[in-house]
Coordinates of C-alpha atoms and ligand atoms in Angstrom, one line a residue:
X1 CA 97.7 95.9 82.2
X2 CA 99.9 98.8 83.0
X3 CA 99.4 102.5 83.4
X4 CA 102.1 104.9 82.6
X5 CA 102.8 108.4 84.3
X6 CA 101.0 111.3 82.6
X7 CA 104.0 113.3 81.6
X8 CA 105.6 110.2 79.9
X9 CA 102.4 109.7 77.9
X10 CA 102.2 113.3 77.1
X11 CA 105.8 113.5 75.8
X12 CA 105.1 110.6 73.7
X13 CA 101.8 111.7 72.3
X14 CA 103.4 115.2 71.5
X15 CA 105.6 113.2 68.9
X16 CA 102.5 112.5 67.2
X17 CA 101.8 116.2 66.8
X18 CA 99.3 116.5 69.7
X19 CA 99.9 119.7 71.6
X20 CA 100.4 119.3 75.3
X21 CA 101.0 122.0 77.9
X22 CA 104.6 122.8 78.8
X23 CA 105.7 121.2 82.0
X24 CA 108.2 119.5 84.2
X25 CA 108.4 117.0 86.8
X26 CA 109.6 117.0 90.5
X27 CA 109.8 114.7 93.4
X28 CA 108.2 117.1 96.0
X29 CA 107.1 120.6 96.9
X30 CA 110.6 121.9 97.0
X31 CA 111.3 120.7 93.5
X32 CA 108.2 121.8 92.2
X33 CA 109.2 125.5 93.2
X34 CA 112.5 125.0 91.2
X35 CA 111.2 123.4 88.0
X36 CA 108.2 125.9 87.8
X37 CA 110.9 128.7 87.3
X38 CA 110.7 128.3 83.5
X39 CA 106.9 128.0 83.2
X40 CA 104.3 130.8 82.5
X41 CA 101.5 131.0 85.1
X42 CA 98.8 130.3 85.8
X43 CA 100.1 126.8 86.6
X44 CA 98.7 123.5 87.2
X45 CA 100.2 120.9 89.7
X46 CA 99.2 117.3 89.6
X47 CA 100.4 114.2 91.6
X48 CA 101.2 110.9 89.8
X49 CA 101.9 107.3 90.9
X50 CA 100.2 104.1 91.5
X51 CA 96.6 104.5 92.5
X52 CA 96.2 108.0 91.0
X53 CA 94.1 107.1 88.0
X54 CA 91.3 109.7 88.5
X55 CA 93.5 112.5 90.0
X56 CA 90.9 115.1 90.6
X57 CA 88.7 112.5 92.7
X58 CA 91.8 111.8 94.8
X59 CA 92.4 115.7 95.3
X60 CA 95.6 115.4 93.2
X61 CA 95.0 118.2 90.9
X62 CA 95.2 122.1 91.6
X63 CA 94.5 124.5 89.0
X64 CA 95.0 128.3 88.7
X65 CA 98.3 128.7 90.7
X66 CA 99.6 132.2 90.4
X67 CA 103.3 131.7 90.9
X68 CA 106.1 129.1 91.8
X69 CA 105.2 129.7 95.5
X70 CA 101.6 128.8 95.0
X71 CA 102.6 125.8 93.0
X72 CA 105.0 124.5 95.8
X73 CA 102.2 125.2 98.3
X74 CA 99.6 123.3 96.2
X75 CA 102.1 120.3 96.1
X76 CA 102.4 120.3 99.8
X77 CA 98.6 120.4 100.2
X78 CA 98.2 117.5 97.8
X79 CA 100.9 115.5 99.8
X80 CA 98.7 116.0 102.9
X81 CA 95.3 114.9 101.2
X82 CA 96.9 112.0 99.6
X83 CA 98.8 110.9 103.0
X84 CA 95.3 110.8 104.7
X85 CA 94.3 108.1 102.2
X86 CA 97.6 106.3 102.5
X87 CA 98.8 107.2 99.2
X88 CA 102.3 108.4 98.5
X89 CA 102.9 110.0 95.1
X90 CA 105.8 109.0 92.9
X91 CA 106.1 112.7 91.9
X92 CA 104.5 115.8 90.7
X93 CA 103.8 117.3 87.3
X94 CA 103.8 121.2 87.1
X95 CA 102.5 122.6 83.9
X96 CA 101.1 125.7 82.3
X97 CA 97.4 125.9 82.5
X98 CA 95.6 126.0 79.2
X99 CA 93.2 128.8 78.4
X100 CA 89.7 127.8 78.8
X101 CA 87.8 126.3 76.0
X102 CA 85.5 123.4 75.1
X103 CA 86.6 120.2 76.7
X104 CA 86.7 117.1 74.5
X105 CA 87.5 113.5 75.2
X106 CA 89.4 111.6 72.6
X107 CA 90.0 108.0 73.4
X108 CA 90.5 104.6 72.0
X109 CA 89.4 101.2 73.2
X110 CA 89.5 97.6 71.7
X111 CA 86.4 95.8 70.5
X112 CA 86.7 92.1 70.7
X113 CA 85.5 91.6 67.2
X114 CA 86.4 95.0 65.4
X115 CA 89.7 95.8 67.0
X116 CA 90.6 99.5 67.9
X117 CA 87.8 102.0 68.0
X118 CA 88.3 105.7 68.4
X119 CA 85.9 107.6 70.6
X120 CA 85.3 111.6 70.6
X121 CA 82.9 113.2 73.1
X122 CA 82.1 116.3 74.7
X123 CA 82.5 117.0 78.2
X124 CA 85.8 116.4 79.7
X125 CA 85.0 115.2 83.2
X126 CA 81.3 115.2 82.3
X127 CA 81.7 112.9 79.5
X128 CA 80.0 110.0 81.4
X129 CA 77.1 112.1 82.5
X130 CA 76.5 113.7 79.1
X131 CA 77.0 110.3 77.2
X132 CA 77.5 112.2 74.1
X133 CA 80.2 110.4 72.0
X134 CA 80.9 109.3 68.5
X135 CA 82.7 106.2 67.6
X136 CA 84.7 105.0 64.6
X137 CA 86.7 102.0 63.8
X138 CA 90.6 102.7 63.3
X139 CA 92.1 103.9 61.2
X140 CA 89.9 106.9 60.5
X141 CA 90.1 109.3 57.6
X142 CA 89.8 113.1 57.8
X143 CA 86.2 112.7 56.5
X144 CA 85.5 110.4 59.4
X145 CA 87.0 112.8 61.9
X146 CA 84.7 115.6 60.7
X147 CA 81.7 113.3 60.6
X148 CA 82.4 112.3 64.2
X149 CA 82.1 115.9 65.3
X150 CA 79.1 116.5 63.4
X151 CA 77.5 113.5 65.2
X152 CA 77.7 114.9 68.5
X153 CA 74.4 116.0 70.1
X154 CA 76.3 119.0 71.6
X155 CA 78.1 119.9 68.3
X156 CA 76.6 123.6 68.8
X157 CA 79.2 124.0 71.6
X158 CA 81.9 123.8 68.8
X159 CA 80.3 126.7 67.0
X160 CA 80.4 130.4 67.9
X161 CA 77.8 131.3 70.5
X162 CA 77.3 134.2 72.9
X163 CA 80.2 136.1 71.7
X164 CA 82.5 133.2 71.9
X165 CA 84.3 132.4 68.8
X166 CA 84.1 128.9 67.3
X167 CA 86.7 126.3 68.6
X168 CA 89.6 125.4 66.1
X169 CA 87.9 122.5 64.5
X170 CA 90.9 121.8 62.2
X171 CA 93.1 121.5 65.2
X172 CA 90.7 119.2 66.9
X173 CA 90.4 117.0 63.7
X174 CA 94.3 116.8 63.6
X175 CA 94.1 115.4 67.2
X176 CA 91.5 112.9 66.2
X177 CA 93.8 111.9 63.1
X178 CA 96.9 111.8 65.3
X179 CA 95.2 109.3 67.7
X180 CA 93.0 107.2 65.3
X181 CA 94.4 108.0 61.8
X182 CA 96.8 106.0 59.6
X183 CA 100.2 105.8 61.4
X184 CA 98.6 107.4 64.6
X185 CA 98.9 106.6 68.2
X186 CA 96.3 103.7 68.0
X187 CA 98.1 102.0 65.0
X188 CA 101.5 102.5 66.6
X189 CA 100.3 100.8 69.8
X190 CA 99.0 97.9 67.9
X191 CA 98.0 95.1 70.1
X192 CA 99.6 96.8 73.1
X193 CA 96.6 99.1 73.3
X194 CA 94.0 98.3 76.0
X195 CA 92.8 101.9 76.7
X196 CA 93.9 105.2 75.6
X197 CA 92.5 108.6 76.6
X198 CA 93.2 112.2 75.9
X199 CA 90.6 113.7 78.6
X200 CA 90.3 116.5 78.2
X201 CA 91.5 118.0 75.1
X202 CA 90.9 121.7 75.6
X203 CA 89.7 123.3 72.3
X204 CA 90.1 127.1 71.9
X205 CA 89.6 129.5 69.2
X206 CA 93.2 128.5 67.9
X207 CA 94.7 125.3 68.9
X208 CA 93.6 122.3 70.9
X209 CA 95.7 121.1 73.8
X210 CA 95.6 117.6 75.5
X211 CA 95.9 118.5 79.2
X212 CA 95.6 115.0 80.3
X213 CA 96.8 111.7 78.8
X214 CA 96.3 108.1 80.0
X215 CA 97.6 104.9 78.3
X216 CA 96.6 101.6 79.7
X217 CA 98.8 99.0 77.8
X218 CA 98.8 95.3 77.9
X219 CA 102.7 94.8 77.4
X220 CA 105.4 95.6 79.6
X221 CA 107.3 97.7 77.0
X222 CA 107.1 101.6 77.1
X223 CA 105.3 103.2 74.3
X224 CA 108.4 104.1 72.4
X225 CA 109.3 100.6 71.8
X226 CA 105.7 99.6 70.7
X227 CA 106.5 99.4 67.1
X228 CA 107.8 95.8 66.9
X229 CA 105.1 94.5 69.2
X230 CA 102.4 96.3 67.0
X231 CA 103.9 94.7 63.9
X232 CA 103.5 91.1 65.4
X233 CA 100.4 91.7 67.0
X234 CA 98.3 93.5 64.4
X235 CA 95.3 91.6 63.2
X236 CA 96.0 89.7 60.0
X237 CA 94.8 91.8 57.2
X238 CA 91.9 90.4 55.2
X239 CA 93.9 90.6 52.0
X240 CA 95.8 87.6 53.2
X241 CA 92.6 85.5 52.8
X242 CA 92.3 84.4 49.4
X243 CA 89.4 82.4 49.3
X244 CA 88.1 81.0 46.0
X245 CA 84.6 79.6 46.6
X246 CA 83.6 78.9 43.0
X247 CA 83.2 75.2 43.6
X248 CA 81.2 75.8 46.8
X249 CA 78.5 77.3 44.9
X250 CA 78.8 74.9 41.9
X251 CA 80.1 71.6 43.2
X252 CA 80.6 68.9 40.6
X253 CA 79.5 66.4 43.3
X254 CA 77.9 66.5 46.6
X255 CA 78.3 64.1 49.6
X256 CA 75.9 63.9 52.5
X257 CA 76.9 62.5 55.8
X258 CA 74.5 61.3 58.3
X259 CA 71.6 60.1 56.4
X260 CA 69.8 57.2 57.9
X261 CA 68.3 54.0 56.6
X262 CA 65.8 53.9 59.5
X263 CA 63.8 57.0 59.1
X264 CA 64.2 60.5 58.1
X265 CA 66.7 62.9 59.7
X266 CA 68.5 66.0 58.6
X267 CA 70.9 63.9 56.2
X268 CA 67.7 62.4 54.6
X269 CA 66.3 65.8 54.3
X270 CA 69.3 67.1 52.4
X271 CA 69.2 64.2 50.1
X272 CA 65.6 65.1 49.5
X273 CA 66.6 68.7 48.8
X274 CA 69.1 67.8 46.1
X275 CA 66.8 65.4 44.4
X276 CA 63.9 67.9 44.4
X277 CA 66.0 70.4 42.9
X278 CA 67.3 68.0 40.3
X279 CA 70.9 68.3 41.1
X280 CA 72.7 67.3 37.9
X281 CA 76.1 66.4 39.4
X282 CA 77.2 63.4 41.5
X283 CA 75.0 62.9 44.6
X284 CA 76.5 60.4 47.3
X285 CA 75.7 59.5 50.7
X286 CA 78.2 58.3 53.3
X287 CA 77.1 55.3 55.4
X288 CA 79.0 52.5 56.9
X289 CA 76.7 49.8 55.9
X290 CA 74.0 50.8 53.5
X291 CA 74.4 50.4 49.8
X292 CA 71.8 53.2 49.0
X293 CA 69.6 55.5 51.0
X294 CA 66.5 57.0 49.5
X295 CA 67.6 55.9 46.1
X296 CA 71.1 57.6 46.5
X297 CA 74.3 55.5 46.2
X298 CA 76.3 55.1 49.5
X299 CA 79.9 54.8 50.1
X300 CA 81.2 53.4 53.5
X301 CA 83.5 56.4 54.4
X302 CA 84.9 59.7 53.3
X303 CA 88.0 58.1 51.8
X304 CA 85.8 56.2 49.2
X305 CA 84.1 59.2 47.9
X306 CA 84.5 59.9 44.0
X307 CA 87.1 62.6 43.1
X308 CA 84.4 65.1 41.7
X309 CA 82.8 65.5 45.1
X310 CA 83.5 69.3 45.9
X311 CA 81.2 69.6 48.8
X312 CA 80.2 67.4 51.9
X313 CA 77.3 68.2 54.1
X314 CA 77.8 66.8 57.5
X315 CA 74.7 66.2 59.8
X316 CA 75.9 63.8 62.4
X317 CA 75.9 64.6 66.2
X318 CA 78.5 67.3 67.3
X319 CA 80.9 64.8 69.0
X320 CA 81.3 62.8 65.8
X321 CA 81.8 65.8 63.5
X322 CA 85.6 66.3 64.0
X323 CA 86.2 62.7 63.2
X324 CA 84.3 62.9 59.9
X325 CA 85.9 66.2 59.0
X326 CA 89.4 64.7 59.6
X327 CA 88.8 62.1 56.9
X328 CA 87.6 64.8 54.4
X329 CA 91.0 65.4 52.9
X330 CA 90.7 66.1 49.2
X331 CA 87.1 67.7 49.6
X332 CA 87.5 71.5 49.3
X333 CA 84.4 72.4 51.2
X334 CA 82.8 70.8 54.2
X335 CA 79.7 72.3 55.7
X336 CA 78.7 71.1 59.3
X337 CA 75.3 71.5 59.8
X338 CA 75.0 70.1 63.2
X339 CA 74.7 72.3 66.4
X340 CA 76.0 71.6 69.8
X341 CA 79.2 73.4 69.7
X342 CA 80.1 76.9 71.0
X343 CA 76.7 78.1 71.1
X344 CA 75.7 75.2 73.4
X345 CA 78.6 75.7 75.7
X346 CA 81.0 73.4 73.9
X347 CA 83.8 75.6 72.6
X348 CA 86.1 72.8 72.9
X349 CA 84.2 70.8 70.5
X350 CA 84.3 73.7 68.1
X351 CA 88.1 74.1 68.4
X352 CA 88.4 70.4 67.8
X353 CA 86.3 70.7 64.6
X354 CA 88.4 73.5 63.5
X355 CA 91.6 71.7 64.2
X356 CA 90.3 68.8 62.3
X357 CA 89.6 71.0 59.3
X358 CA 93.0 72.5 59.2
X359 CA 94.5 69.0 59.5
X360 CA 92.6 67.7 56.5
X361 CA 93.2 70.8 54.5
X362 CA 89.4 71.4 53.9
X363 CA 87.5 74.7 54.4
X364 CA 84.8 74.4 56.9
X365 CA 81.5 76.2 56.8
X366 CA 79.7 76.2 60.1
X367 CA 79.1 74.6 62.4
X368 CA 75.5 75.2 63.3
X369 CA 74.1 76.2 59.9
X370 CA 72.0 75.1 56.9
X371 CA 73.7 74.9 53.7
X372 CA 74.4 76.6 50.5
X373 CA 71.9 77.8 47.8
X374 CA 72.7 78.6 44.2
X375 CA 70.3 78.0 41.5
X376 CA 72.7 78.2 38.8
X377 CA 75.2 75.8 40.6
X378 CA 72.8 73.2 41.8
X379 CA 73.2 74.0 45.6
X380 CA 70.1 74.1 47.8
X381 CA 69.0 73.7 51.2
X382 CA 65.3 75.0 50.7
X383 CA 63.3 72.1 49.5
X384 CA 61.2 72.1 46.4
X385 CA 62.1 73.2 42.9
X386 CA 65.1 75.2 42.4
X387 CA 64.5 79.0 42.0
X388 CA 65.4 81.2 39.2
X389 CA 69.0 82.2 39.0
X390 CA 69.8 85.8 39.6
X391 CA 72.3 88.2 40.9
X392 CA 71.5 88.7 44.6
X393 CA 73.9 87.0 47.0
X394 CA 73.6 86.5 50.7
X395 CA 75.9 85.4 53.7
X396 CA 74.0 84.4 56.7
X397 CA 75.0 83.3 60.3
X398 CA 71.5 81.9 60.4
X399 CA 70.4 79.1 58.2
X400 CA 66.6 79.7 59.0
X401 CA 67.0 83.4 58.3
X402 CA 68.6 82.7 55.0
X403 CA 66.0 80.4 54.0
X404 CA 63.1 82.8 54.9
X405 CA 65.0 85.5 52.8
X406 CA 65.1 83.2 50.0
X407 CA 61.6 82.0 50.2
X408 CA 60.0 85.4 50.9
X409 CA 62.3 87.0 48.4
X410 CA 61.5 84.8 45.6
X411 CA 57.9 85.3 46.2
X412 CA 58.6 89.0 45.8
X413 CA 60.4 88.7 42.6
X414 CA 64.0 88.5 43.8
X415 CA 66.5 86.1 42.2
X416 CA 69.5 84.8 43.9
X417 CA 73.1 84.0 42.8
X418 CA 74.9 82.7 45.7
X419 CA 73.7 82.3 49.4
X420 CA 75.9 80.7 52.1
X421 CA 75.1 80.0 55.7
X422 CA 78.0 80.1 58.0
X423 CA 76.5 79.6 61.5
X424 CA 79.2 79.9 64.1
X425 CA 81.7 80.7 61.3
X426 CA 84.7 78.8 63.0
X427 CA 86.6 78.8 59.9
X428 CA 85.1 80.5 56.8
X429 CA 84.0 83.9 58.0
X430 CA 81.3 86.3 56.6
X431 CA 84.2 88.7 55.7
X432 CA 86.0 86.1 53.6
X433 CA 82.8 85.2 51.7
X434 CA 81.9 88.9 51.3
X435 CA 85.5 89.6 49.8
X436 CA 84.8 86.6 47.2
X437 CA 81.3 87.8 46.4
X438 CA 82.6 91.3 46.1
X439 CA 84.9 90.2 43.2
X440 CA 82.2 87.7 41.8
X441 CA 80.9 88.9 38.3
X442 CA 77.7 87.2 38.9
X443 CA 76.8 89.0 42.0
X444 CA 75.2 92.5 42.0
X445 CA 74.6 93.1 45.6
X446 CA 75.2 91.2 48.8
X447 CA 72.9 90.8 51.9
X448 CA 74.2 90.0 55.3
X449 CA 72.7 88.5 58.3
X450 CA 75.3 88.6 61.1
X451 CA 75.5 88.2 64.8
X452 CA 79.1 87.7 65.6
X453 CA 81.1 88.1 62.3
X454 CA 84.2 86.7 64.1
X455 CA 86.6 88.6 62.0
X456 CA 85.1 92.0 62.5
X457 CA 88.3 93.7 61.3
X458 CA 88.4 91.8 58.0
X459 CA 84.9 92.7 57.5
X460 CA 85.6 96.4 57.9
X461 CA 88.4 96.0 55.4
X462 CA 86.2 94.3 52.8
X463 CA 83.4 96.7 53.3
X464 CA 85.8 99.7 52.8
X465 CA 87.2 98.4 49.6
X466 CA 84.2 96.8 47.8
X467 CA 82.5 98.7 45.1
X468 CA 79.2 96.7 45.5
X469 CA 76.2 97.8 47.6
X470 CA 76.0 95.7 50.7
X471 CA 73.1 95.6 53.2
X472 CA 73.2 94.2 56.5
X473 CA 70.7 92.8 59.1
X474 CA 72.4 92.5 62.6
X475 CA 70.8 90.3 65.1
X476 CA 71.8 90.8 68.9
X477 CA 71.9 94.6 68.8
X478 CA 69.9 94.9 72.2
X479 CA 70.9 93.5 75.4
X480 CA 68.3 90.7 75.3
X481 CA 69.1 90.1 71.7
X482 CA 72.7 89.8 72.6
X483 CA 71.9 87.1 75.2
X484 CA 69.9 85.3 72.7
X485 CA 72.7 85.5 70.1
X486 CA 75.2 84.0 72.5
X487 CA 73.2 80.8 72.6
X488 CA 72.4 81.0 68.7
X489 CA 75.8 81.3 67.2
X490 CA 77.8 81.3 70.3
X491 CA 79.3 84.7 69.7
X492 CA 80.3 87.6 71.6
X493 CA 78.2 90.4 70.0
X494 CA 79.6 93.7 69.6
X495 CA 78.1 97.1 71.1
X496 CA 75.3 98.2 68.6
X497 CA 77.1 101.4 68.2
X498 CA 80.0 99.7 66.5
X499 CA 77.8 98.6 63.7
X500 CA 76.5 102.3 63.2
X501 CA 80.2 103.4 63.1
X502 CA 81.0 100.7 60.6
X503 CA 77.9 101.8 58.4
X504 CA 79.0 105.3 58.6
X505 CA 82.5 104.6 57.6
X506 CA 81.9 102.1 54.8
X507 CA 78.5 102.9 53.3
X508 CA 77.2 99.6 54.5
X509 CA 73.4 99.9 54.7
X510 CA 72.0 98.6 58.0
X511 CA 68.4 97.5 58.1
X512 CA 66.3 96.5 61.1
X513 CA 64.0 93.8 59.7
X514 CA 64.0 90.8 57.3
X515 CA 61.4 92.8 55.3
X516 CA 63.8 95.6 54.8
X517 CA 66.7 93.4 54.0
X518 CA 64.7 91.9 51.1
X519 CA 63.4 95.2 50.0
X520 CA 66.9 96.9 49.9
X521 CA 68.3 93.9 48.1
X522 CA 65.7 94.2 45.6
X523 CA 66.4 97.9 45.1
X524 CA 70.1 97.5 44.9
X525 CA 69.9 94.5 42.4
X526 CA 67.6 96.7 40.1
X527 CA 69.2 100.0 40.4
X528 CA 73.0 99.2 41.1
X529 CA 73.8 99.6 37.4
X530 CA 72.2 103.0 37.2
X531 CA 74.5 105.5 38.9
X532 CA 72.8 108.7 40.1
X533 CA 74.4 112.2 39.8
X534 CA 73.3 115.2 41.3
X535 CA 72.5 116.4 44.8
X536 CA 70.5 115.1 47.7
X537 CA 67.4 116.4 46.4
X538 CA 64.6 113.8 45.8
X539 CA 62.0 113.7 43.1
X540 CA 58.9 111.8 44.3
X541 CA 56.7 110.3 41.5
X542 CA 53.7 108.6 43.3
X543 CA 50.5 106.9 42.1
X544 CA 48.5 109.1 44.4
X545 CA 48.6 112.2 46.4
X546 CA 48.6 110.2 49.6
X547 CA 51.5 108.0 48.6
X548 CA 53.5 111.0 47.5
X549 CA 52.8 112.7 50.9
X550 CA 53.9 109.6 52.8
X551 CA 57.1 109.4 50.5
X552 CA 57.9 112.9 51.4
X553 CA 57.5 112.2 55.1
X554 CA 59.7 109.1 54.7
X555 CA 62.4 111.1 53.0
X556 CA 62.1 113.9 55.6
X557 CA 62.6 111.5 58.5
X558 CA 65.7 110.1 56.7
X559 CA 67.0 113.6 56.5
X560 CA 66.9 114.1 52.8
Ligands
ADP1 P1 91.8 113.5 86.1 O1 91.2 113.4 84.7 O2 92.9 112.4 86.5 O3 91.0 113.8 87.2 P2 93.2 115.8 84.8 O4 94.7 115.9 84.5 O5 92.4 115.6 83.6 O6 92.9 114.9 85.9 O7 92.7 117.2 85.5 C1 91.3 117.4 85.8 C2 90.8 118.7 85.2 O8 91.7 119.8 85.4 C3 90.8 118.5 83.6 O9 89.6 118.0 83.2 C4 90.9 120.0 83.1 O10 89.6 120.6 83.2 C5 91.8 120.6 84.3 N1 93.2 120.6 83.8 C6 94.1 119.7 84.0 N2 95.3 120.1 83.5 C7 95.1 121.2 83.0 C8 95.9 122.3 82.3 N3 97.1 122.0 82.0 N4 95.3 123.2 81.7 C9 94.1 123.6 81.9 N5 93.2 122.8 82.6 C10 93.7 121.7 83.1
MG2 MG1 91.4 113.8 82.9

């Protein structure tokens, strides 16, 4: 972690078109007097150097200095104050004082799952107190920048008020784009970004000036040389993932590993599911000694499976899973139902499992999930007769949740195309499946249940590109929910506000209950092929006066 002197960061950001005050640096009060010569008062003097992160807290910022002499005097006073705290500054920055205006923070941070985020807020030094910020995933568009400003609770401060003209919103939007837009500061920093902050940007009636700039980077290289590092470290774009999952949802043959001859376990349960659903392909169990289990023929090992087996369901204890997967070469998809990996404090078993999948050249679903459901393709994990094939698809990090959505949904008349449960998503991620489903002619709409999507960046990219309506129920959005999610899918769940930002940027529909997930999927499936033209006006046609009044209230609450 490395923090660079303010003037260096300012010089660098000005190269991106961000206005900064004119200024110069000097080693001490005498030099300050000299370099202030070319600057127009009022002047500002600040000290810089190690330990001077929050300069005003340290007494290292002096404003409103009328001339060179005052600037030199202020530098001397700062030296005294800092000396009392045992701090010796590296030097001083003297700069012109920007005209008063509305102070805005523009910053960037890195989310573990979603990568760089852009933050804009009101308040300058009061930002933390006001806690009024808007968030977006980088890169942002111009429309995103405008939407961010429109989201602020204190947005009225940007408008004209009490004889004060409105702030130059276009200039502020330009700063947001210079930081978080395509080819902007965040993108240029790439993996080097840890924290970047312009706090404040002073916004006046004409122009916006970044009067403070802070960059905390990860690498040793100065910002100018960031490009190469950025290229190498940039998250792999989701377009590199060319998953074809046709056979996952319509396997010619299915193998179940882990069924027992001595009584029902999860493996036996899956054999039962396929039999109840009248699976028409090849169904085989893998068992070291048995000839058949529950009427299903057995082979002694993965290597003995018939060629048409496209999918293996593994339900053996966690510590044996990697061994099974290692022998699965030739089977395109292996689903590990078993839990006991990252979510139970065994990330090393999960890493071993993933390595085994890579070694065998198979795609791994899970671990810690249920299975795949596709009535048209014979896949099931529900029990009972196969449902009617339809066009609704679902990707879920919870097997139980997916099962509920299918059962309750089918009772409500929903029909499903392709449902995949991915649990911890060690290999195949929700983003990769969403990309596949987004190009799947048999899918009209996609529902997601997610906790830690693992590849948040990929998810953002697919959501931005897809033309299909997507609805998501996110688990772990509260503090307690996050803790629960950690032990469920073993994930680091992102700040709730990142999901809201993702939805605002991509049109993803966020819901907060299983019921709404089903309801919205039903609506999308029915109406996706009926594009609506016109404005945001709503025509309510109700069966009764009361129902119409309630509908009007609901639309009002939704801001329509
Ligand atoms: P820090 O954030 O490290 O305490 P800043 O450089 O942001 O220090 O300075 C503190 C405050 O002083 C800013 O929030 C801003 O209000 C004001 N300020 C600093 N530099 C200027 C400047 N060049 N023009 C106008 N105001 C400034
Ligand atoms: Mg500051």
